mmCIF file of C-alpha atoms and ligand atoms in Angstrom:
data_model
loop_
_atom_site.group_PDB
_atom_site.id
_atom_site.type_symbol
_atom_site.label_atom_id
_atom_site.label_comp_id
_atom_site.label_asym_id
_atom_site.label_seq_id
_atom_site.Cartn_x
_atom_site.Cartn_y
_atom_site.Cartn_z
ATOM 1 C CA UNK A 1087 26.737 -13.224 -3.755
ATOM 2 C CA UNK A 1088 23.636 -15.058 -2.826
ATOM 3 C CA UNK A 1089 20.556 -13.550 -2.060
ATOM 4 C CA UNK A 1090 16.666 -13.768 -1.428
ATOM 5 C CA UNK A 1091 14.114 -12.062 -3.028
ATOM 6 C CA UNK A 1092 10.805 -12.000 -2.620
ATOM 7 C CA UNK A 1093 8.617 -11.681 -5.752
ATOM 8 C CA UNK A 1094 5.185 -9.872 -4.234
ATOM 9 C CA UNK A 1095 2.719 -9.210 -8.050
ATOM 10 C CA UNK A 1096 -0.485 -8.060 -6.567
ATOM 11 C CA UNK A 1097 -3.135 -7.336 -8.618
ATOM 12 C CA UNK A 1098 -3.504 -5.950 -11.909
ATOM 13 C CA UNK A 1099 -0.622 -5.097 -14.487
ATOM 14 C CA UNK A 1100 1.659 -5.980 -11.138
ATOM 15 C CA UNK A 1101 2.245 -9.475 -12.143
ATOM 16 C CA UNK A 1102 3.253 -8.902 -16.066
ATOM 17 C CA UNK A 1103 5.621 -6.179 -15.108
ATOM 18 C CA UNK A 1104 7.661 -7.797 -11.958
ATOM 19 C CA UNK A 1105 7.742 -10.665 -14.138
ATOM 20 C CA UNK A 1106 10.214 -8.628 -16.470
ATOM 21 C CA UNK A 1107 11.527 -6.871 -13.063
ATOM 22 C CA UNK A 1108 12.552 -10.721 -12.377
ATOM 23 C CA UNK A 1109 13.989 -11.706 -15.983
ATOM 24 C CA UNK A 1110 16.371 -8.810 -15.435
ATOM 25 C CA UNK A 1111 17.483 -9.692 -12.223
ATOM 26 C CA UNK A 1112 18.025 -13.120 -13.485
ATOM 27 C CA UNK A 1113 20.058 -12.271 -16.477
ATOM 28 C CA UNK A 1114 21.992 -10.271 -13.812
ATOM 29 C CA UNK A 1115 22.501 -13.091 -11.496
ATOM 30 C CA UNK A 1116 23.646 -15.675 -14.536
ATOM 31 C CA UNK A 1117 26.114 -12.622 -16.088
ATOM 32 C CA UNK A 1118 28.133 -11.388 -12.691
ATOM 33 C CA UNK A 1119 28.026 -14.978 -11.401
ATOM 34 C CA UNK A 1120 25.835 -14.243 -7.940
ATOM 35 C CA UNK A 1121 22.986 -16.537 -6.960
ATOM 36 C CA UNK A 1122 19.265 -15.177 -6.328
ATOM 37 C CA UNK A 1123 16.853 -17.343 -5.032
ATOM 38 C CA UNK A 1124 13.198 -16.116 -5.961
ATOM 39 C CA UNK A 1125 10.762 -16.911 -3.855
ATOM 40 C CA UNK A 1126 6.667 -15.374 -4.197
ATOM 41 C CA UNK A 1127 4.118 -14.366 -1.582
ATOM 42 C CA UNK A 1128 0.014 -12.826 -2.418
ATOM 43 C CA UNK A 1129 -0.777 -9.389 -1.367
ATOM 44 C CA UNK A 1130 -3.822 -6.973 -1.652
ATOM 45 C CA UNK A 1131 -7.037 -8.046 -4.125
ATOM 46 C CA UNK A 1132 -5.245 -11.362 -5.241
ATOM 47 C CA UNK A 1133 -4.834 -12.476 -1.065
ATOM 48 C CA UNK A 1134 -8.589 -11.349 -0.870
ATOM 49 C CA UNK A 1135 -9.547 -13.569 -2.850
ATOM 50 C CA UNK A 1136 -7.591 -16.613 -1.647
ATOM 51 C CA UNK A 1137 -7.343 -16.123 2.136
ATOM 52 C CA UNK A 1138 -9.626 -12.958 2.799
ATOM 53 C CA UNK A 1139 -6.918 -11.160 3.947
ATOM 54 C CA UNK A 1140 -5.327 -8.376 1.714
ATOM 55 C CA UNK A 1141 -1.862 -9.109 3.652
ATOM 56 C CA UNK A 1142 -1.768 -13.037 5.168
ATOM 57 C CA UNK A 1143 0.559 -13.986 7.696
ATOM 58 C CA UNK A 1144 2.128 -16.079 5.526
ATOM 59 C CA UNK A 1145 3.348 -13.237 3.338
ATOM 60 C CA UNK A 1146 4.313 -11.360 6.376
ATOM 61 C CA UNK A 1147 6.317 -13.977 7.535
ATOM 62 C CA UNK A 1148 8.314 -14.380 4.161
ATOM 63 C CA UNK A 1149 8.988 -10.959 4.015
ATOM 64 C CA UNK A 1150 10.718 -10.611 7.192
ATOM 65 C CA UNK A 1151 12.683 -13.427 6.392
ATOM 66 C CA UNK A 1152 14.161 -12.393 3.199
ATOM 67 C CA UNK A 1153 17.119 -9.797 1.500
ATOM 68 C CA UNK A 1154 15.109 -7.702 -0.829
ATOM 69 C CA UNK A 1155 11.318 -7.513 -2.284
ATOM 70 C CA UNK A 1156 10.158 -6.746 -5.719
ATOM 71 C CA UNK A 1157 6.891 -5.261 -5.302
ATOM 72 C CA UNK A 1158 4.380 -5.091 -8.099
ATOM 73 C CA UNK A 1159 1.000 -3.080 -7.674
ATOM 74 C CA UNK A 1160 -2.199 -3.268 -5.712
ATOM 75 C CA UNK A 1161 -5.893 -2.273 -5.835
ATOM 76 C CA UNK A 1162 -9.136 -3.616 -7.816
ATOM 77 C CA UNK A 1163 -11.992 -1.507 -9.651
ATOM 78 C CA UNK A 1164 -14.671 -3.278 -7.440
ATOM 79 C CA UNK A 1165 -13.337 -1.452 -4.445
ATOM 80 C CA UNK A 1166 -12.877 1.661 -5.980
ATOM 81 C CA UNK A 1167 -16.643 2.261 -6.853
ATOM 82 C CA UNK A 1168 -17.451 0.817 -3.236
ATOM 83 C CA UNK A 1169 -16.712 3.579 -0.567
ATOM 84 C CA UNK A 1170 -18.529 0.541 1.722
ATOM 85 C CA UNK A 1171 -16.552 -2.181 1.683
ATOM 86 C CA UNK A 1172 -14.349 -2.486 4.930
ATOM 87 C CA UNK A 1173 -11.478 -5.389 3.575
ATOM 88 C CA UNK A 1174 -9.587 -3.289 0.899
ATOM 89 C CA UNK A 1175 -6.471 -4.139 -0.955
ATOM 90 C CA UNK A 1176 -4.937 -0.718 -0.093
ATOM 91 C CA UNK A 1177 -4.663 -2.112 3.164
ATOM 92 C CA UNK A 1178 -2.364 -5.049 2.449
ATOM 93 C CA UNK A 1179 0.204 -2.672 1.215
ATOM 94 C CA UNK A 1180 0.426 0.110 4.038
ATOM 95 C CA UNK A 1181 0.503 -2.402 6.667
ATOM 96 C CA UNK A 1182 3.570 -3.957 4.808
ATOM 97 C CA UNK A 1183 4.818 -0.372 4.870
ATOM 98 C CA UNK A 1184 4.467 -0.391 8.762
ATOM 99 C CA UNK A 1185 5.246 -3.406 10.024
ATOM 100 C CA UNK A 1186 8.507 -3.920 8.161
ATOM 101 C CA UNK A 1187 9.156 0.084 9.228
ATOM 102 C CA UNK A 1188 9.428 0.911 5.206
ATOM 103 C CA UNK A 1189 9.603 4.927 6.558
ATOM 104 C CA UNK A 1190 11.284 6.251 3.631
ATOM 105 C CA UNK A 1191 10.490 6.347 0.151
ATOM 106 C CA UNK A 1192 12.629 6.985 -2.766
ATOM 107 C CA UNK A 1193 11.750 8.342 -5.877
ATOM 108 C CA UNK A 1194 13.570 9.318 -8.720
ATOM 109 C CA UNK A 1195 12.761 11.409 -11.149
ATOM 110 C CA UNK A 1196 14.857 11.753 -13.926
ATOM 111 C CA UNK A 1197 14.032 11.488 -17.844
ATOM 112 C CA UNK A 1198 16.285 9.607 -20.365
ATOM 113 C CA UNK A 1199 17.360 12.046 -22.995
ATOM 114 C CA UNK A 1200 15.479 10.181 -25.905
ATOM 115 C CA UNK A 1201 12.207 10.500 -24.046
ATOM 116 C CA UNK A 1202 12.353 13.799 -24.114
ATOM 117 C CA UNK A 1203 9.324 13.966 -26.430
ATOM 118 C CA UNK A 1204 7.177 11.495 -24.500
ATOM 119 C CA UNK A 1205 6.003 14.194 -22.124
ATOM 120 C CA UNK A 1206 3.776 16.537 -22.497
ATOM 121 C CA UNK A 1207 5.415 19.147 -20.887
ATOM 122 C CA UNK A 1208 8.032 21.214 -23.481
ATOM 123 C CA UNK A 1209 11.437 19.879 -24.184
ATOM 124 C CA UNK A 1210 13.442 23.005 -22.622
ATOM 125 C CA UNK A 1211 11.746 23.199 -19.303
ATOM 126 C CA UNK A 1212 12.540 19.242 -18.704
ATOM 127 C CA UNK A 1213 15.989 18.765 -19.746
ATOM 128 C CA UNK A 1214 18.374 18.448 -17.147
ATOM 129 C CA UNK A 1215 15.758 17.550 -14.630
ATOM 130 C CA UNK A 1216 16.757 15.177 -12.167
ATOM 131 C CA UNK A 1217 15.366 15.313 -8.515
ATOM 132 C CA UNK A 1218 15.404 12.423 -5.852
ATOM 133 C CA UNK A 1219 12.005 12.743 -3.408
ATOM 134 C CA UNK A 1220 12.309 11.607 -0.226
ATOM 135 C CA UNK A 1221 8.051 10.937 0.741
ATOM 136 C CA UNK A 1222 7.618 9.773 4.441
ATOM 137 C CA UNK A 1223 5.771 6.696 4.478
ATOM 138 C CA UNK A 1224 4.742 5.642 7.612
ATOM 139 C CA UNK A 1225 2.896 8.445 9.277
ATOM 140 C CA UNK A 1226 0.976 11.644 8.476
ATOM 141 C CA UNK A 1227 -3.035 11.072 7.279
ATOM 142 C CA UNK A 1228 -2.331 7.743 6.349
ATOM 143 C CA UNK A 1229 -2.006 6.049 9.797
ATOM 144 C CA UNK A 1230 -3.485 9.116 11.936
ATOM 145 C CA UNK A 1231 -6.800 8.340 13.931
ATOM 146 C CA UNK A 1232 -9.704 7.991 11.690
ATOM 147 C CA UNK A 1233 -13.492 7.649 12.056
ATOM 148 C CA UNK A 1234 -16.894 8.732 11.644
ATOM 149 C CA UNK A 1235 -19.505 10.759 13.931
ATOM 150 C CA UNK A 1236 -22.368 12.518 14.253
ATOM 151 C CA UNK A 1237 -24.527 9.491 12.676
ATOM 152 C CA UNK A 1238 -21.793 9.072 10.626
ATOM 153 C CA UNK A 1239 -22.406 12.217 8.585
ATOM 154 C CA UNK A 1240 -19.112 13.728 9.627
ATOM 155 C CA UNK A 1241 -15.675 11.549 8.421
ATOM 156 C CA UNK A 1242 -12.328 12.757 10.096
ATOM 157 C CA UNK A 1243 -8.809 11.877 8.898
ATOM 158 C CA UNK A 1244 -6.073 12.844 11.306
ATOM 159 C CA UNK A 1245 -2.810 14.501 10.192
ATOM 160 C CA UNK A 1246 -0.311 13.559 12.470
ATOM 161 C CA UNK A 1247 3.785 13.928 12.760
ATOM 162 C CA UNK A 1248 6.172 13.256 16.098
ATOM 163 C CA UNK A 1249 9.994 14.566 15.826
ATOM 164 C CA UNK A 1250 11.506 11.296 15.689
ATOM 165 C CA UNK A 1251 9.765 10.647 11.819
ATOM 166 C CA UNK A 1252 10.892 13.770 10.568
ATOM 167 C CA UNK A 1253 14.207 13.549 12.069
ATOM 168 C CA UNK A 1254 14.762 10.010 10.833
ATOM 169 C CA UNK A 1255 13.872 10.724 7.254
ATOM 170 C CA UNK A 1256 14.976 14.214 7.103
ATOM 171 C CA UNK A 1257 18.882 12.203 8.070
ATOM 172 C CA UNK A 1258 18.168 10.246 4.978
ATOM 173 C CA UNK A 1259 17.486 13.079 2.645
ATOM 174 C CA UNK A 1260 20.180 15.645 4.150
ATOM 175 C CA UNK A 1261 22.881 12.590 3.688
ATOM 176 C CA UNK A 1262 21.552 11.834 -0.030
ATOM 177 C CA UNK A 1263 21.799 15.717 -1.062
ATOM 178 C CA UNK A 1264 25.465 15.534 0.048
ATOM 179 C CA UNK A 1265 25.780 13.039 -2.661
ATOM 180 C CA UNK A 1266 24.147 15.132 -5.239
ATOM 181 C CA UNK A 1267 23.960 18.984 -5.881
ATOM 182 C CA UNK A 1268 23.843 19.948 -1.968
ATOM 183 C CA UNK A 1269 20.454 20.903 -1.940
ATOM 184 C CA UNK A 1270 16.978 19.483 -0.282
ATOM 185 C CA UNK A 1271 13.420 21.736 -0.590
ATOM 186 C CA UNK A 1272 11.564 20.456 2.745
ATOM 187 C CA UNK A 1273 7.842 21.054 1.551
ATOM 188 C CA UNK A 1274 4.854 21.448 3.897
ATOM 189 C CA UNK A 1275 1.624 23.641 4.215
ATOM 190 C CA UNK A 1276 3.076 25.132 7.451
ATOM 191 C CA UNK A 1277 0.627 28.419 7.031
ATOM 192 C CA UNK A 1278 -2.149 26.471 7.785
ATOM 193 C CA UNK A 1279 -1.254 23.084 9.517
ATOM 194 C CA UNK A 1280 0.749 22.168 12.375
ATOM 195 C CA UNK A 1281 1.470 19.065 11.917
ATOM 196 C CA UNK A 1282 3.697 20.925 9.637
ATOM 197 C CA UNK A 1283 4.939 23.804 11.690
ATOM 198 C CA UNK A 1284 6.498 20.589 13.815
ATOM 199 C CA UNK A 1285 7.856 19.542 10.099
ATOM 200 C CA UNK A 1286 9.516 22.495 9.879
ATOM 201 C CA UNK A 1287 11.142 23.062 12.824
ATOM 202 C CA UNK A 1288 12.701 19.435 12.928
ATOM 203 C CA UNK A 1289 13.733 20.217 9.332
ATOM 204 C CA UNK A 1290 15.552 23.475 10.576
ATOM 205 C CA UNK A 1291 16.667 21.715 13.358
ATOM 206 C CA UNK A 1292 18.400 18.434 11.247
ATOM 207 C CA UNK A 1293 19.340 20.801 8.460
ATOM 208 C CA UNK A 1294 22.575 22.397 11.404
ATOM 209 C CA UNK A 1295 23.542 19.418 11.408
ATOM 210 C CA UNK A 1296 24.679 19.718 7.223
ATOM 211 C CA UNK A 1297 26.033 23.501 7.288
ATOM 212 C CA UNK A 1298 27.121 22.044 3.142
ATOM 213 C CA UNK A 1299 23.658 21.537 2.266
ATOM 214 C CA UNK A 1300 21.011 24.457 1.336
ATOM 215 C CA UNK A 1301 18.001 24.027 2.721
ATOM 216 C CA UNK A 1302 14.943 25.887 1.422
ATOM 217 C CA UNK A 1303 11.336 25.553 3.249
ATOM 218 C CA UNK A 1304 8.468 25.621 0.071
ATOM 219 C CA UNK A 1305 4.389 25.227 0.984
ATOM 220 C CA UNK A 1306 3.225 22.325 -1.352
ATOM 221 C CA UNK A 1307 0.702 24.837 -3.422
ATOM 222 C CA UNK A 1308 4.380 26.191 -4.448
ATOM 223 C CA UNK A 1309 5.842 23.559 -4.774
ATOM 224 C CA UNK A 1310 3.277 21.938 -6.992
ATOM 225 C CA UNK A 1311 3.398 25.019 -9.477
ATOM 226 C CA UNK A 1312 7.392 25.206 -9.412
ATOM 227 C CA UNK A 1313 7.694 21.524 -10.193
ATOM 228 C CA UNK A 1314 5.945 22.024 -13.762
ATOM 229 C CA UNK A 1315 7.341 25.429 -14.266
ATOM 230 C CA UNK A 1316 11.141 24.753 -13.402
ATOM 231 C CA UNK A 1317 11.636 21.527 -12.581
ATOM 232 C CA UNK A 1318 15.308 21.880 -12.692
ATOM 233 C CA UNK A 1319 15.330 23.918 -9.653
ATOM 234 C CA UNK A 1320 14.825 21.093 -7.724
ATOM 235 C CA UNK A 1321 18.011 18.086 -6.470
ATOM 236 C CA UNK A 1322 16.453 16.559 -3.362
ATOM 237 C CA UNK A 1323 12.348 17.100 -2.050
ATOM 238 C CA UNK A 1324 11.788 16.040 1.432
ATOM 239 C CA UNK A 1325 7.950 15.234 2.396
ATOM 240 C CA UNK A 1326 5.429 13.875 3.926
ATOM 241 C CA UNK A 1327 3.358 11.172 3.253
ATOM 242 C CA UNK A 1328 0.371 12.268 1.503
ATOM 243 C CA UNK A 1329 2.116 15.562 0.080
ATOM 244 C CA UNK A 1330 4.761 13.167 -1.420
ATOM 245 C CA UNK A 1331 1.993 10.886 -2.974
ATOM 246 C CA UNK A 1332 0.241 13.643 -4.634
ATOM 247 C CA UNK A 1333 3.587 15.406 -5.958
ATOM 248 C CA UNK A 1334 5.386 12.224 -7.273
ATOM 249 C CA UNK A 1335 2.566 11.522 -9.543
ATOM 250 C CA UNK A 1336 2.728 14.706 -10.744
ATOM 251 C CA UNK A 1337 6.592 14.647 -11.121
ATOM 252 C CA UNK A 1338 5.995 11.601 -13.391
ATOM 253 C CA UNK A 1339 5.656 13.643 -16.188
ATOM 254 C CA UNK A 1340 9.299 14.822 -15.697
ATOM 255 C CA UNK A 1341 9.635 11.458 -16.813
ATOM 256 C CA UNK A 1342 7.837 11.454 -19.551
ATOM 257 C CA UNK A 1343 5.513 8.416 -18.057
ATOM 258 C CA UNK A 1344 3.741 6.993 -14.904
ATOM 259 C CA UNK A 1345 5.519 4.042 -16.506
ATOM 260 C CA UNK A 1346 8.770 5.192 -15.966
ATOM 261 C CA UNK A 1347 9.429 5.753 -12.329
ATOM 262 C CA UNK A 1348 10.786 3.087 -9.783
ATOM 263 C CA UNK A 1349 10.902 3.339 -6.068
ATOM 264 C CA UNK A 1350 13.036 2.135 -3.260
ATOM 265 C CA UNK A 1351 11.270 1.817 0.112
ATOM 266 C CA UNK A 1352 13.854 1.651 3.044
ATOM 267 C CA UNK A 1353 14.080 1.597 7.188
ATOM 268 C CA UNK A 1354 14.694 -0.280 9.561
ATOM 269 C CA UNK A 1355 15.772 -3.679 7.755
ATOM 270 C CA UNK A 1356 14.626 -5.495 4.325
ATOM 271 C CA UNK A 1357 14.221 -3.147 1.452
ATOM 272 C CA UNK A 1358 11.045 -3.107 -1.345
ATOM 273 C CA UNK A 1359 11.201 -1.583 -4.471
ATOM 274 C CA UNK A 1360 8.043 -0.928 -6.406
ATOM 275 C CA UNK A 1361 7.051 1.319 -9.462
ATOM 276 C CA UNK A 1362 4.761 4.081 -8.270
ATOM 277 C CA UNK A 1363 2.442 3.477 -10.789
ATOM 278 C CA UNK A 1364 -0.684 1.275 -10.071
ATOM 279 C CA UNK A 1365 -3.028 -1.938 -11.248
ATOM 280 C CA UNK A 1366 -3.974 0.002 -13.946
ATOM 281 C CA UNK A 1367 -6.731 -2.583 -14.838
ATOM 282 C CA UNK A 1368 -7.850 -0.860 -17.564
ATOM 283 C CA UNK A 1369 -5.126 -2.297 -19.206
ATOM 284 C CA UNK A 1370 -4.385 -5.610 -16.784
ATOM 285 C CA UNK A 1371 -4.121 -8.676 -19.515
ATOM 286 C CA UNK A 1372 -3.451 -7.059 -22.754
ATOM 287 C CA UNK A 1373 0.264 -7.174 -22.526
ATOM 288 C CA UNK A 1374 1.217 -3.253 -23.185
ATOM 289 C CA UNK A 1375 1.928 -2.039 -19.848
ATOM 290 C CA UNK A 1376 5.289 -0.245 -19.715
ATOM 291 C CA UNK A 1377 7.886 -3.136 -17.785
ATOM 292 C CA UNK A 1378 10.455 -0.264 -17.532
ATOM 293 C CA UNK A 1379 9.383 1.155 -13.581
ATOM 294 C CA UNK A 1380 9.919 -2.350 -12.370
ATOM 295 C CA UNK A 1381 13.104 -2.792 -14.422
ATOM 296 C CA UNK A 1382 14.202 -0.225 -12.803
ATOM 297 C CA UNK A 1383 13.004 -0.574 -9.511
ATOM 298 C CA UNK A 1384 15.064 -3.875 -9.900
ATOM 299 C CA UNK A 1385 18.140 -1.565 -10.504
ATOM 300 C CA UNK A 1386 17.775 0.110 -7.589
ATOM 301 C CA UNK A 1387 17.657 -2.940 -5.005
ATOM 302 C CA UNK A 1388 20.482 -4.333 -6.464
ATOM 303 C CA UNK A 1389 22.158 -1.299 -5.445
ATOM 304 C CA UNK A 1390 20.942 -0.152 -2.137
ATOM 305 C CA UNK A 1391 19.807 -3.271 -0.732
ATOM 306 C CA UNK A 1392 22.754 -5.495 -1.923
ATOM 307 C CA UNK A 1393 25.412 -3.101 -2.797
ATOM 308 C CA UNK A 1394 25.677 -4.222 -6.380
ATOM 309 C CA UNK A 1395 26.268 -0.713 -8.009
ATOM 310 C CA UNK A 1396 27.805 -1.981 -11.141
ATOM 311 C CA UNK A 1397 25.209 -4.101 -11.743
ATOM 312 C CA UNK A 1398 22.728 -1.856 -10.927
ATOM 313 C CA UNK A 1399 24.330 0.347 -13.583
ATOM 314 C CA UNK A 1400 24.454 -2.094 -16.319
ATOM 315 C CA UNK A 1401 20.579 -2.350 -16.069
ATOM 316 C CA UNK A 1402 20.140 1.118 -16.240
ATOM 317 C CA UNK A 1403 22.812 1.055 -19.259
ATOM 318 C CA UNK A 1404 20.318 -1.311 -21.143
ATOM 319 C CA UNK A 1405 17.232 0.945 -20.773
ATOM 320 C CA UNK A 1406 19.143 3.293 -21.911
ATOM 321 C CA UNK A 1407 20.127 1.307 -25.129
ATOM 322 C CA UNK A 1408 17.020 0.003 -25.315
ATOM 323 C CA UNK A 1409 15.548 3.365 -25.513
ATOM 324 C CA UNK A 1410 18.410 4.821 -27.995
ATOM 325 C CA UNK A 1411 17.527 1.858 -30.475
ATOM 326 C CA UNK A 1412 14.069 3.303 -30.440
ATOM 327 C CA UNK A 1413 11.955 0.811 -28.995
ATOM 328 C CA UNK A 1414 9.365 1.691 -27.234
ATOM 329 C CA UNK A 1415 6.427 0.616 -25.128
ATOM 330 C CA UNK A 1416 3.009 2.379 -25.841
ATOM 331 C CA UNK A 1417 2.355 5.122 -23.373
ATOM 332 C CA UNK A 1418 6.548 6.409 -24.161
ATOM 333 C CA UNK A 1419 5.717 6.124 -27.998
ATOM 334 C CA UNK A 1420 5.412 9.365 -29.994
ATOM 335 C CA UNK A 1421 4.392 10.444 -33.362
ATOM 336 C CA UNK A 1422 7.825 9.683 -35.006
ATOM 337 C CA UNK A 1423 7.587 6.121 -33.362
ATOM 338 C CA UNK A 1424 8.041 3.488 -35.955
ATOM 339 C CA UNK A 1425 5.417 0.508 -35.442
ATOM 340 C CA UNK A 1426 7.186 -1.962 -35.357
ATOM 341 C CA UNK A 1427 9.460 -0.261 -32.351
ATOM 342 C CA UNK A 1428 6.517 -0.601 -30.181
ATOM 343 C CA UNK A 1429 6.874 -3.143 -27.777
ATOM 344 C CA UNK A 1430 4.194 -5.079 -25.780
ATOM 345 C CA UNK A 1431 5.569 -6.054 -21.836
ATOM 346 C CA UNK A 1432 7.463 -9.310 -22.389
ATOM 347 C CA UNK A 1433 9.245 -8.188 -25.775
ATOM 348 C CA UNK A 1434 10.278 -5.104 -23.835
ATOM 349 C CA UNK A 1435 11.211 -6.997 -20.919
ATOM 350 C CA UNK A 1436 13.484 -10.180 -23.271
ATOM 351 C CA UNK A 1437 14.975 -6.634 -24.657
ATOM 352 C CA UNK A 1438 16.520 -5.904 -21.778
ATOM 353 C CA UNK A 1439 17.540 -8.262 -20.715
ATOM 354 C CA UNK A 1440 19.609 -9.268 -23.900
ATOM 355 C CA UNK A 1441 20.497 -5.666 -23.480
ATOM 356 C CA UNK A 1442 21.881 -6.660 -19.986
ATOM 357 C CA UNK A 1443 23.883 -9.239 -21.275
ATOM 358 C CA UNK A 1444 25.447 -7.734 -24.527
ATOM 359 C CA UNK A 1445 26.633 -4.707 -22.160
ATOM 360 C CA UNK A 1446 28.362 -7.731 -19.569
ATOM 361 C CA UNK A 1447 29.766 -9.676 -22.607
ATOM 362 C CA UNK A 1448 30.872 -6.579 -24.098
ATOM 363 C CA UNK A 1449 32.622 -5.102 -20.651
ATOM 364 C CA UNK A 1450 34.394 -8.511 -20.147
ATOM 365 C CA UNK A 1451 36.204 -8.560 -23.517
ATOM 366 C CA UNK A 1452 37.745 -5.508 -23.059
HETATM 367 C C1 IPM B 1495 1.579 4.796 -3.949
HETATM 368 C C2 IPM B 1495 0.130 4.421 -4.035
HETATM 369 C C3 IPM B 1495 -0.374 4.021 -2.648
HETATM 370 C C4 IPM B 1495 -0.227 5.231 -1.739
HETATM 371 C C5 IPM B 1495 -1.805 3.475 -2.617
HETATM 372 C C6 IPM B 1495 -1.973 2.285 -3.556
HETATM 373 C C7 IPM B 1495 -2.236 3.122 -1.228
HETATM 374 O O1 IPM B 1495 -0.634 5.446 -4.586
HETATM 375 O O2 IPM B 1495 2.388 3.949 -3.554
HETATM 376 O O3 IPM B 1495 1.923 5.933 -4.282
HETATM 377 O O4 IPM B 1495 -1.116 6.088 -1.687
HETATM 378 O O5 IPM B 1495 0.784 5.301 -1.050
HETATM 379 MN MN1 MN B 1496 0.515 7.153 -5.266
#
C-alpha cells in the first residue's frame, strides 16, 4: 500500500514524540512491505514564529491533500500568562479541526495490565477498564459566538448545538458500541442547559435507531464522580466538546498517564491522530517525555484511516512487550522501577520499534 502522511510537530514535546510516532510507522512500512511517504507542515507557536500565522495556508493546503496526519501538540507558556494577546497557537489547531470537518474525536481509554501501578487511583477499581469516548469537536463553546461588552467588563462564550452534530456523531458512537459491549452513556448538563436538552433529545432520538444498544443519559457532575469511582461501568461516552475535553483528561488516569492516551480525529475525509496530552514545556528539550500516546496514536491511523488492522495490532503488541520487559518512561515508572528500565523518548521510541520488528520476523517464521 502506499500512502501519505503528513508529519504536523507543533510546539513543545510535539516534535520529540511524533518523531518516535514516525520511526514506528516506518519500521511498519519496511516490515509489511507498504510505502509511506512522509511529508511535514508548521502549526500553532512554531508557524507564529515563522509566518505569523498559527495555521498557514501552506499547511492547510498539504493537509487536504494527503491520506493521514500525525499530529503532535500545540501551545507556548508566553501565551498562557497573556490573556491579551489576540494570535494564539490554540487557534491553529481548532481551525484545522473545522476546516478539514475533524467532528469526532476518539479516545481510548484503556490501561495495559503492567501499568496497573502507575496510577494513582487503586488497582481494583481500574482493572478491566476500557471505555472508548466519543468528544464532539467541532461545535459547542468552542466555535459559539464570543465577545466582550459593557466596556469590556462582561466576556460571553456561547454554548451552542444544531441536530445535525449530534446526530452525526451520536451515528458514530451508537455504530462503535455495537462493536463493543452494546452500551454508550450520552453525558450532558441537561438540568440546567439547553443546548443540552437538544443533546438529549437527538440522543434519544438516534439511540431507536440501535434497539441492541443501551443507552443511558448521565449529567457530567455524575459522570465525572462515576468515572473515578467505577470506571468499569463505562464501554462507550458520547459528548460534547468541552465536556469531553474536561473528562478525557480526567479519564487519563485510567491509564495510568496523560502520556498514555492517543486519539483519532475523524469526519468528513483525511483523518489526524494526536495524543491528548499537550506541549508540556516544562519538560520540552530534556528528552523524557513519554513517546507512547503518539505511538499509539500511530496505531490507530494505520487502522482506521488505512485499514491496516494487523499492523495496527503489531504496534500495540510491542507496547505491550515493551511494557512487560519493564521499561519504562518516567511519568509510568513506579517505586519497583529498576533505573536502568527508565527510558528517555528516543530509547523508548528505537524500543519499539525493534519491538515492531521482532513481533513481524517472529509471525513470518511460523
Ligand atoms: C485537546 C486540547 C485542545 C482542546 C487545546 C490545545 C485547544 O486540550 O485536544 O484536548 O481544548 O481541544
Ligand atoms: Mn484537552
Amino acid at each position: 500500500m502506499k500512502k501519505k502522511i503528513t508529519i504536523l510537530p507543533g510546539d513543545g514535546i510535539g516534535k520529540e514524540v511524533t518523531a518516535c510516532g514516525k520511526k514506528v510507522l516506518e519500521q511498519i512500512a519496511e516490515c509489511f512491505g507498504h510505502e509511506f511517504v512522509f511529508d511535514y507542515a508548521v502549526i500553532g507557536h512554531d508557524a507564529i514564529e515563522s509566518t505569523g500565522d498559527p495555521l498557514p495556508e501552506e499547511t492547510l493546503t498539504k493537509l487536504k491533500n494527503t491520506d493521514a496526519i500525525l499530529f503532535g501538540a500545540v501551545g507556548h507558556p508566553k501565551y498562557d500568562n497573556d490573556p491579551t494577546l489576540k494570535v494564539r497557537p490554540e487557534q491553529g489547531l481548532l481551525k484545522m479541526r473545522k476546516e478539514l470537518g475533524l467532528y469526532a474525536n476518539l479516545r481510548p481509554i484503556k490501561l495495559f495490565d503492567e501499568l496497573l501501578e502507575a496510577s494513582s487511583i487503586k488497582p481494583e477499581i481500574l482493572r478491566g477498564a476500557d471505555i472508548l469516548f466519543f468528544r464532539e469537536l467541532t461545535g459547542d463553546v468552542y466555535f459559539g459566538e464570543r465577545g466582550r461588552k459593557n466596556n469590556n467588563e462582561t466576556a460571553y462564550d456561547t454554548m451552542i448545538y444544531s441536530k445535525f452534530e449530534v446526530e452525526r456523531i451520536a451515528h458514530k458512537a451508537f455504530k462503535a458500541a455495537q462493536t463493543r459491549k452494546n452500551k454508550v452513556t450520552s453525558v450532558d448538563k441537561a438540568n440546567v442547559l439547553e443546548s443540552s436538552r437538544l443533546w438529549r433529545a437527538v440522543v434519544q432520538e438516534v439511540a431507536k435507531e440501535y434497539p441492541d444498544v443501551t443507552v443511558e443519559h448521565m449529567f457530567v457532575d455524575a459522570a465525572a464522580m462515576k468515572l473515578i469511582q467505577n470506571p468499569r461501568s463505562f464501554d462507550v461516552v458520547l459528548t460534547g466538546n468541552l465536556f469531553g475535553d474536561i473528562l478525557t483528561d480526567e479519564a487519563s488516569q485510567i491509564a495510568g498517564s496523560m502520556g498514555m492516551l492517543a486519539s483519532a480525529s475523524v469526519g468528513d475525509k483525511v483523518g489526524l491522530y494526536e495524543p491528548i496530552h499537550g506541549s508540556a514545556h516544562d519538560i520540552t528539550g530534556k528528552g523524557i517525555a513519554n513517546p507512547l500516546a503518539s505511538i499509539l496514536s500511530a496505531a490507530l491511523l494505520l487502522d482506521i484511516s488505512f485499514g491496516l488492522k494487523e499492523e495496527s495490532e503489531t504496534v500495540i503488541k510491542a507496547v505491550e512487550k515493551t511494557l512487560q520487559e519493564g521499561y519504562r518512561t518516567k511519568d509510568i515508572a513506579d517505586s519497583s522501577t529498576a533505573l536502568e528500565k527508565i527510558l528517555g523518548t528516543e530509547v523508548m521510541g528505537n524500543v519499539i520499534s525493534n519491538q515492531v520488528r521482532i513481533i513481524t520476523s517472529i509471525d513470518v517464521n511460523r
